[in-house]
mmCIF file of C-alpha atoms in Angstrom:
data_model
loop_
_atom_site.group_PDB
_atom_site.id
_atom_site.type_symbol
_atom_site.label_atom_id
_atom_site.label_comp_id
_atom_site.label_asym_id
_atom_site.label_seq_id
_atom_site.Cartn_x
_atom_site.Cartn_y
_atom_site.Cartn_z
ATOM 1 C CA MET R 1 -19.254 33.452 -39.081
ATOM 2 C CA ASN R 2 -22.660 34.846 -38.150
ATOM 3 C CA LYS R 3 -25.745 35.220 -40.297
ATOM 4 C CA ARG R 4 -28.702 37.298 -39.120
ATOM 5 C CA PHE R 5 -32.279 36.721 -40.262
ATOM 6 C CA LEU R 6 -34.895 39.406 -39.763
ATOM 7 C CA SER R 7 -37.897 37.148 -40.284
ATOM 8 C CA ARG R 8 -39.062 33.610 -39.663
ATOM 9 C CA VAL R 9 -39.626 33.113 -43.388
ATOM 10 C CA GLN R 10 -36.003 33.984 -44.226
ATOM 11 C CA PHE R 11 -34.681 31.747 -41.460
ATOM 12 C CA LYS R 12 -36.927 28.817 -42.423
ATOM 13 C CA ARG R 13 -35.862 29.111 -46.095
ATOM 14 C CA TRP R 14 -32.182 29.214 -45.096
ATOM 15 C CA LEU R 15 -32.607 26.268 -42.706
ATOM 16 C CA ARG R 16 -34.310 24.172 -45.400
ATOM 17 C CA ASN R 17 -31.571 25.005 -47.946
ATOM 18 C CA ALA R 18 -28.784 24.330 -45.444
ATOM 19 C CA SER R 19 -30.168 20.908 -44.524
ATOM 20 C CA ALA R 20 -30.666 20.003 -48.212
ATOM 21 C CA LEU R 21 -27.083 21.081 -48.894
ATOM 22 C CA ALA R 22 -25.837 18.957 -45.984
ATOM 23 C CA ILE R 23 -27.617 15.926 -47.444
ATOM 24 C CA SER R 24 -26.064 16.521 -50.876
ATOM 25 C CA ILE R 25 -22.576 16.991 -49.466
ATOM 26 C CA SER R 26 -22.741 13.886 -47.298
ATOM 27 C CA VAL R 27 -23.887 11.827 -50.284
ATOM 28 C CA LEU R 28 -21.405 13.176 -52.818
ATOM 29 C CA TYR R 29 -18.294 13.076 -50.630
ATOM 30 C CA GLY R 30 -17.148 9.852 -49.049
ATOM 31 C CA ASP R 31 -18.528 6.372 -48.995
ATOM 32 C CA TYR R 32 -22.209 5.552 -49.301
ATOM 33 C CA GLU R 33 -22.678 3.853 -45.923
ATOM 34 C CA LYS R 34 -21.111 6.781 -44.083
ATOM 35 C CA ALA R 35 -23.298 9.174 -46.068
ATOM 36 C CA ARG R 36 -26.429 7.262 -45.048
ATOM 37 C CA ILE R 37 -25.606 7.774 -41.380
ATOM 38 C CA GLN R 38 -24.464 11.395 -41.671
ATOM 39 C CA SER R 39 -27.402 12.497 -43.772
ATOM 40 C CA SER R 40 -30.072 11.115 -41.427
ATOM 41 C CA ASP R 41 -29.975 14.151 -39.084
ATOM 42 C CA SER R 42 -30.056 16.523 -42.052
ATOM 43 C CA LYS R 43 -32.974 14.620 -43.605
ATOM 44 C CA SER R 44 -34.893 14.812 -40.332
ATOM 45 C CA LEU R 45 -34.260 18.540 -40.069
ATOM 46 C CA TYR R 46 -35.288 19.094 -43.692
ATOM 47 C CA SER R 47 -38.525 17.122 -43.317
ATOM 48 C CA ILE R 48 -39.428 18.954 -40.093
ATOM 49 C CA VAL R 49 -38.752 22.406 -41.545
ATOM 50 C CA SER R 50 -40.525 21.562 -44.824
ATOM 51 C CA ALA R 51 -43.622 20.157 -43.117
ATOM 52 C CA LYS R 52 -46.832 22.072 -43.543
ATOM 53 C CA GLY R 53 -47.729 23.922 -40.393
ATOM 54 C CA PHE R 54 -44.155 24.171 -39.072
ATOM 55 C CA GLN R 55 -44.027 27.404 -37.062
ATOM 56 C CA LEU R 56 -41.121 29.309 -35.560
ATOM 57 C CA PRO R 57 -41.429 31.876 -32.765
ATOM 58 C CA LYS R 58 -41.547 35.513 -33.903
ATOM 59 C CA GLY R 59 -38.325 37.484 -33.755
ATOM 60 C CA GLN R 60 -34.886 37.659 -35.259
ATOM 61 C CA TYR R 61 -32.583 34.676 -35.644
ATOM 62 C CA LEU R 62 -28.795 34.517 -35.489
ATOM 63 C CA VAL R 63 -26.918 31.466 -36.757
ATOM 64 C CA SER R 64 -23.242 30.944 -35.933
ATOM 65 C CA TYR R 65 -21.194 28.473 -37.925
ATOM 66 C CA GLU R 66 -17.621 27.869 -38.969
ATOM 67 C CA SER R 67 -15.955 26.007 -41.782
ATOM 68 C CA ASP R 68 -14.535 22.563 -41.143
ATOM 69 C CA SER R 69 -10.790 22.917 -41.671
ATOM 70 C CA ASP R 70 -10.312 19.134 -41.350
ATOM 71 C CA PHE R 71 -11.970 18.619 -44.725
ATOM 72 C CA GLU R 72 -9.111 18.488 -47.242
ATOM 73 C CA ASP R 73 -10.325 16.734 -50.370
ATOM 74 C CA THR R 74 -12.899 18.718 -52.339
ATOM 75 C CA SER R 75 -13.192 16.350 -55.273
ATOM 76 C CA ILE R 76 -16.172 14.088 -55.816
ATOM 77 C CA ASP R 77 -15.554 10.376 -56.232
ATOM 78 C CA TYR R 78 -17.384 9.738 -59.498
ATOM 79 C CA SER R 79 -16.435 6.057 -59.429
ATOM 80 C CA LYS R 80 -19.358 5.543 -57.027
ATOM 81 C CA MET R 81 -21.811 7.445 -59.218
ATOM 82 C CA VAL R 82 -23.999 6.599 -62.202
ATOM 83 C CA MET R 83 -24.187 9.224 -64.960
ATOM 84 C CA VAL R 84 -27.770 9.757 -66.133
ATOM 85 C CA MET R 85 -29.321 11.946 -68.825
ATOM 86 C CA THR R 86 -33.013 12.788 -68.947
ATOM 87 C CA LEU R 87 -35.275 15.033 -70.953
ATOM 88 C CA GLU R 88 -38.665 16.621 -71.007
ATOM 89 C CA ALA R 89 -40.009 19.082 -73.569
ATOM 90 C CA GLN R 90 -43.364 20.469 -74.547
ATOM 91 C CA LEU R 91 -44.321 20.316 -78.209
ATOM 92 C CA ALA R 92 -45.181 23.761 -79.589
ATOM 93 C CA ARG R 93 -48.400 23.028 -81.456
ATOM 94 C CA SER R 94 -50.021 20.245 -79.475
ATOM 95 C CA LYS R 95 -48.575 21.233 -76.059
ATOM 96 C CA ARG R 96 -47.991 17.524 -75.411
ATOM 97 C CA VAL R 97 -45.000 16.619 -73.288
ATOM 98 C CA ILE R 98 -42.276 14.371 -74.666
ATOM 99 C CA GLY R 99 -39.861 12.643 -72.306
ATOM 100 C CA THR R 100 -39.899 10.834 -68.997
ATOM 101 C CA LYS R 101 -37.990 13.181 -66.669
ATOM 102 C CA ALA R 102 -40.854 13.507 -64.175
ATOM 103 C CA LYS R 103 -41.351 9.727 -64.079
ATOM 104 C CA LEU R 104 -37.611 9.172 -63.562
ATOM 105 C CA LEU R 105 -37.399 11.646 -60.678
ATOM 106 C CA ASN R 106 -40.500 10.145 -59.084
ATOM 107 C CA ALA R 107 -39.183 6.569 -59.385
ATOM 108 C CA LEU R 108 -35.764 7.514 -57.956
ATOM 109 C CA SER R 109 -37.364 9.384 -55.049
ATOM 110 C CA GLU R 110 -39.839 6.604 -54.253
ATOM 111 C CA SER R 111 -36.988 4.083 -54.151
ATOM 112 C CA ASN R 112 -34.878 6.406 -51.953
ATOM 113 C CA PHE R 113 -31.972 6.676 -54.388
ATOM 114 C CA LYS R 114 -29.706 9.668 -53.763
ATOM 115 C CA PHE R 115 -29.113 11.909 -56.771
ATOM 116 C CA VAL R 116 -28.010 15.367 -57.824
ATOM 117 C CA MET R 117 -29.420 16.968 -60.956
ATOM 118 C CA THR R 118 -28.086 19.914 -62.910
ATOM 119 C CA GLU R 119 -30.651 22.662 -63.096
ATOM 120 C CA SER R 120 -31.311 23.934 -66.592
ATOM 121 C CA ASP R 121 -32.907 27.109 -67.791
ATOM 122 C CA ASP R 122 -36.071 27.193 -69.891
ATOM 123 C CA SER R 123 -34.129 27.008 -73.160
ATOM 124 C CA SER R 124 -32.804 23.519 -72.382
ATOM 125 C CA PHE R 125 -34.950 20.428 -72.098
ATOM 126 C CA THR R 126 -32.232 17.965 -71.076
ATOM 127 C CA ASN R 127 -30.746 17.419 -67.647
ATOM 128 C CA GLY R 128 -27.670 15.617 -66.445
ATOM 129 C CA MET R 129 -27.791 13.714 -63.185
ATOM 130 C CA TRP R 130 -25.454 11.806 -60.907
ATOM 131 C CA VAL R 131 -27.019 8.965 -58.929
ATOM 132 C CA VAL R 132 -25.148 7.359 -56.046
ATOM 133 C CA GLU R 133 -24.546 3.745 -57.060
ATOM 134 C CA PRO R 134 -25.939 1.384 -54.418
ATOM 135 C CA GLN R 135 -23.721 -1.292 -52.879
ATOM 136 C CA VAL R 136 -26.401 -3.970 -52.518
ATOM 137 C CA PRO R 137 -26.905 -6.117 -55.680
ATOM 138 C CA GLU R 138 -30.714 -6.019 -55.402
ATOM 139 C CA GLU R 139 -30.668 -2.210 -55.231
ATOM 140 C CA ILE R 140 -28.316 -2.044 -58.239
ATOM 141 C CA GLU R 141 -30.764 -4.159 -60.250
ATOM 142 C CA GLU R 142 -33.662 -1.974 -59.104
ATOM 143 C CA LEU R 143 -31.758 1.153 -60.187
ATOM 144 C CA LYS R 144 -30.938 -0.416 -63.572
ATOM 145 C CA GLY R 145 -34.628 -1.193 -64.062
ATOM 146 C CA ILE R 146 -35.643 2.385 -63.270
ATOM 147 C CA LEU R 147 -32.994 3.828 -65.584
ATOM 148 C CA GLU R 148 -33.899 1.423 -68.373
ATOM 149 C CA ALA R 149 -37.537 2.452 -68.085
ATOM 150 C CA TYR R 150 -37.160 6.240 -67.749
ATOM 151 C CA ALA R 151 -33.645 7.597 -68.456
ATOM 152 C CA MET R 152 -32.660 8.905 -71.881
ATOM 153 C CA ALA R 153 -29.142 7.520 -71.345
ATOM 154 C CA TYR R 154 -27.024 6.250 -68.471
ATOM 155 C CA ALA R 155 -23.575 4.867 -67.717
ATOM 156 C CA PHE R 156 -22.422 2.761 -64.774
ATOM 157 C CA ASN R 157 -18.733 2.880 -63.848
ATOM 158 C CA ASP R 158 -16.929 -0.123 -65.320
ATOM 159 C CA GLY R 159 -13.479 0.714 -63.936
ATOM 160 C CA THR R 160 -12.155 2.316 -67.137
ATOM 161 C CA ASP R 161 -12.889 5.908 -66.033
ATOM 162 C CA THR R 162 -14.458 6.498 -69.449
ATOM 163 C CA ILE R 163 -17.877 6.445 -71.023
ATOM 164 C CA ASN R 164 -17.722 3.753 -73.686
ATOM 165 C CA LEU R 165 -19.862 1.280 -75.604
ATOM 166 C CA ASN R 166 -19.618 -1.248 -72.770
ATOM 167 C CA ASN R 167 -21.040 0.962 -70.016
ATOM 168 C CA PHE R 168 -23.204 3.534 -71.856
ATOM 169 C CA LYS R 169 -26.839 2.681 -72.590
ATOM 170 C CA PHE R 170 -29.162 4.801 -74.733
ATOM 171 C CA ASN R 171 -32.891 4.394 -74.203
ATOM 172 C CA ARG R 172 -35.496 5.139 -76.850
ATOM 173 C CA LYS R 173 -38.374 4.562 -74.406
ATOM 174 C CA SER R 174 -37.643 7.944 -72.800
ATOM 175 C CA PHE R 175 -39.037 9.750 -75.854
ATOM 176 C CA GLU R 176 -42.615 8.696 -75.145
ATOM 177 C CA LEU R 177 -45.413 11.237 -75.464
ATOM 178 C CA GLY R 178 -47.160 12.140 -72.251
#
């Protein structure tokens, strides 16, 4: 399949989106260690293309690619994921912000945790997220600390394939006023 770009801006935008998509796919499908290795090239490409001052030569661009027919399983292994809920809303009268969504995203990014968040429209102030559960005990404890501080609710997989009172935690701290 071929895709033609008439400008550098279009090509750069597509390249940035394609590398971000490659990172997400490598994290969501398969085991975590393999995803770390596979996503490194995509992360490098994304950071290069996203860098301020990155310039491409003038002209048209043609990208050729084909689907990978070896990839059979299209389901995500949620047993290696942590379900997270977050919120952020602006109060009508005072314009103050309630919630800790921005702090949660910042803490997860700073600690290099991989996550995917559902995008919501302006009418919704909650977001669902899936965070890749780390394999190292110290990283698991760090993630629990971040979620306890900033997530509205979260659930680690406990092997039951359900969200229940043993694995679901609700956090009142996430309703703080900003």
